[in-house]
Amino acid sequence: MDLSEKDKKYIWHPFTQMKDWEAEEPLVIERGRGNYLYDTEGKRYLDGVSSLWVNVHGHRRKEIDSAIIKQVKILSHSTFLGLSHPPGIELAEKLINVAPPGLRRVFYSDNGSTAVEIGLKMAYQYWGHKGENRPLFLCLKEAYHGDTIGSVSVGGMELFHEIFKPLLFNTVKAPAPFCYRCGLGLEMDSCGMACADELERLMSENSGKIAALVMEPLVQGAAGIIVHPEGYLRRARELCDKYNILLVLDEVATGFGRTGKMFACQHEGVSPDILCLAKGITGGYLPLAATLTTEDVYEAFLGDYAEFKTFFHGHSYTANPLACAAALANLEVFENARTLKLMPEKEAALEEGLERIKKLPHVGDVRRKGFMVGIELVKDRKTKEPYPPNEKRGVRVITEARRLGLIIRPLGNVIVLMPPLSSTPRELKTLCNITEKSITKAMQAVSNGRAPGSK
Ligand SMILES: Cc1ncc(COP(=O)(O)O)c(C=O)c1O
C-alpha cells in the first residue's frame, strides 16, 4: 500500500470533507527548506500560508534546528505542574521583555485554542476573586478563537460554530468592524467608529456582568482577513477602562511579527490585560502557547492554600522544553536576522505584487496588514454579491496554484496569503504572480464549465 492509500485508509483530516479527500490524490509533503515545501515526488512549492500561519523564519532554519537538537540531548519533557525547567523560565523572561507593557506573568499551554480558553477562565475567575459574578464575555461577530468549546463560545463564525450552539455559554456579540461588508449597512468611513459606538452601547447595557472583551486585534484572520479601521482597538481599550472590563487580546494569528510589529496591539499602543499567543511562538516548529497577564490579575489568585484561589488549569505538555527551546531560538532569530526591521521593505514588495490582483474582474477587495492578505472573490464588484459556496471558487483557485507550485488555502471565497516573514521580495513577487494567474485561470475554467483542478 503506498502512502496515499494508507492516508485514505487511516486518517481523518481536520476541517476537511473526507468524501472529497477520498476522491482526490492527496498532496503528501515530505520535507521543507527555507520558504519552500517539497512533496514525496520531489515537486517544490512556495509555502504561501506559512504552514497554517505558524512559520516565521522558514523551514529548517539552522538556529532553531540546532536549539531543538541541543535541548533533546538535555531534556525533552518534564511536567510544569509543581516543577520548572530552564527553557520555560528563560522563555518567560524573553516573552515579557518583548510583550506590550504591563504584562508580567506567563501561563503556558500548547495551542491557540487553549491559550484563549485559559484567558477566558482566568478572566472569569479573576472577577470571582474580586467578589463579583461576571458570567458574560463580549466578543465580535465573525471572530475565530479556536475550536475548543470555550473558544468556540466567544467565536462567531456561523459555518464552523452553528452546530455546537446548544453546548456554548452565553456571550454578547458586537458587530465586527468589517468596512467592506459593514454589518450596520454604513459607508466605509463611518463604519469603524459606529461599530465602536455599538461596543460601548453593549458594555453599558450589560454593565457589571461582562468579565472581558475578547478580540483579535487589528485583523480577524479566519473570518477572511478582516482588517479593522485604525483607532478601533484603541477605542476598545478606552471603553474597557471606562466600564471596568478586562481586555483579552487573541494574538494567536497576529503575533510574532505577522502584522509588521512583534504584536498587532503595538500598532495602536494598546496593552491588554490578557494576551493569548501560539502559532508563530516557536517559529512554526512545535506546539506551544502562552497566555500572558498583568500583576493585578495574577495577584487576585494569591491566597492561602485552603482558600482554593488556585488557577486549576494545566496540560500534560504545558511548557514542553523542546518547544520552549525552539521559541527562544525563534526570538533570537528575530533579533539577529533583523526580521522586523526588514518588514517595511518586504511589505512594499508584497503590496506592489497585489496591485495587479486588485484589478482582476473577479476580485472585490484586497485586504492586507503586514503579511496577512485576504483577496475576496465576488460575483459582482459593484454589488459585492458573493459567489455561492457550491461553486467552490476559492478551492478552484488554490488547486490551480498548487499546479503552479504554490500552497495557499482559501477561507470560502477569500484567498489567503500568509507568507513566512523570511520571504524575499522576489519570492513575494512569485507568490503574487502565481496567485494572479491562478485566479484568472480558475475563473476562466468555471466560465468554460470545467471542474476544479482539470486541465
Ligand atoms: C486568532 C486565532 N485564535 C486561535 C486560533 C486557534 O489556534 P490553534 O489552531 O492553535 O488551536 C487560531 C487559529 O487559526 C486563530 O487564528
XYZ file of N, CA and C in Angstrom, residues 95 140 195 201 310 425:
18
model
N 9.652 36.561 26.748
C 8.311 36.944 26.277
C 7.862 38.237 26.950
N -16.614 39.658 19.265
C -17.006 40.198 17.961
C -17.624 39.128 17.068
N -19.156 51.007 14.781
C -19.025 49.697 15.439
C -18.523 49.881 16.867
N -22.330 50.717 23.592
C -23.741 50.506 23.972
C -23.902 49.155 24.675
N -6.406 29.013 43.722
C -5.521 28.477 42.681
C -6.210 28.501 41.313
N 11.783 39.571 -1.298
C 10.933 40.330 -2.230
C 10.654 39.552 -3.516
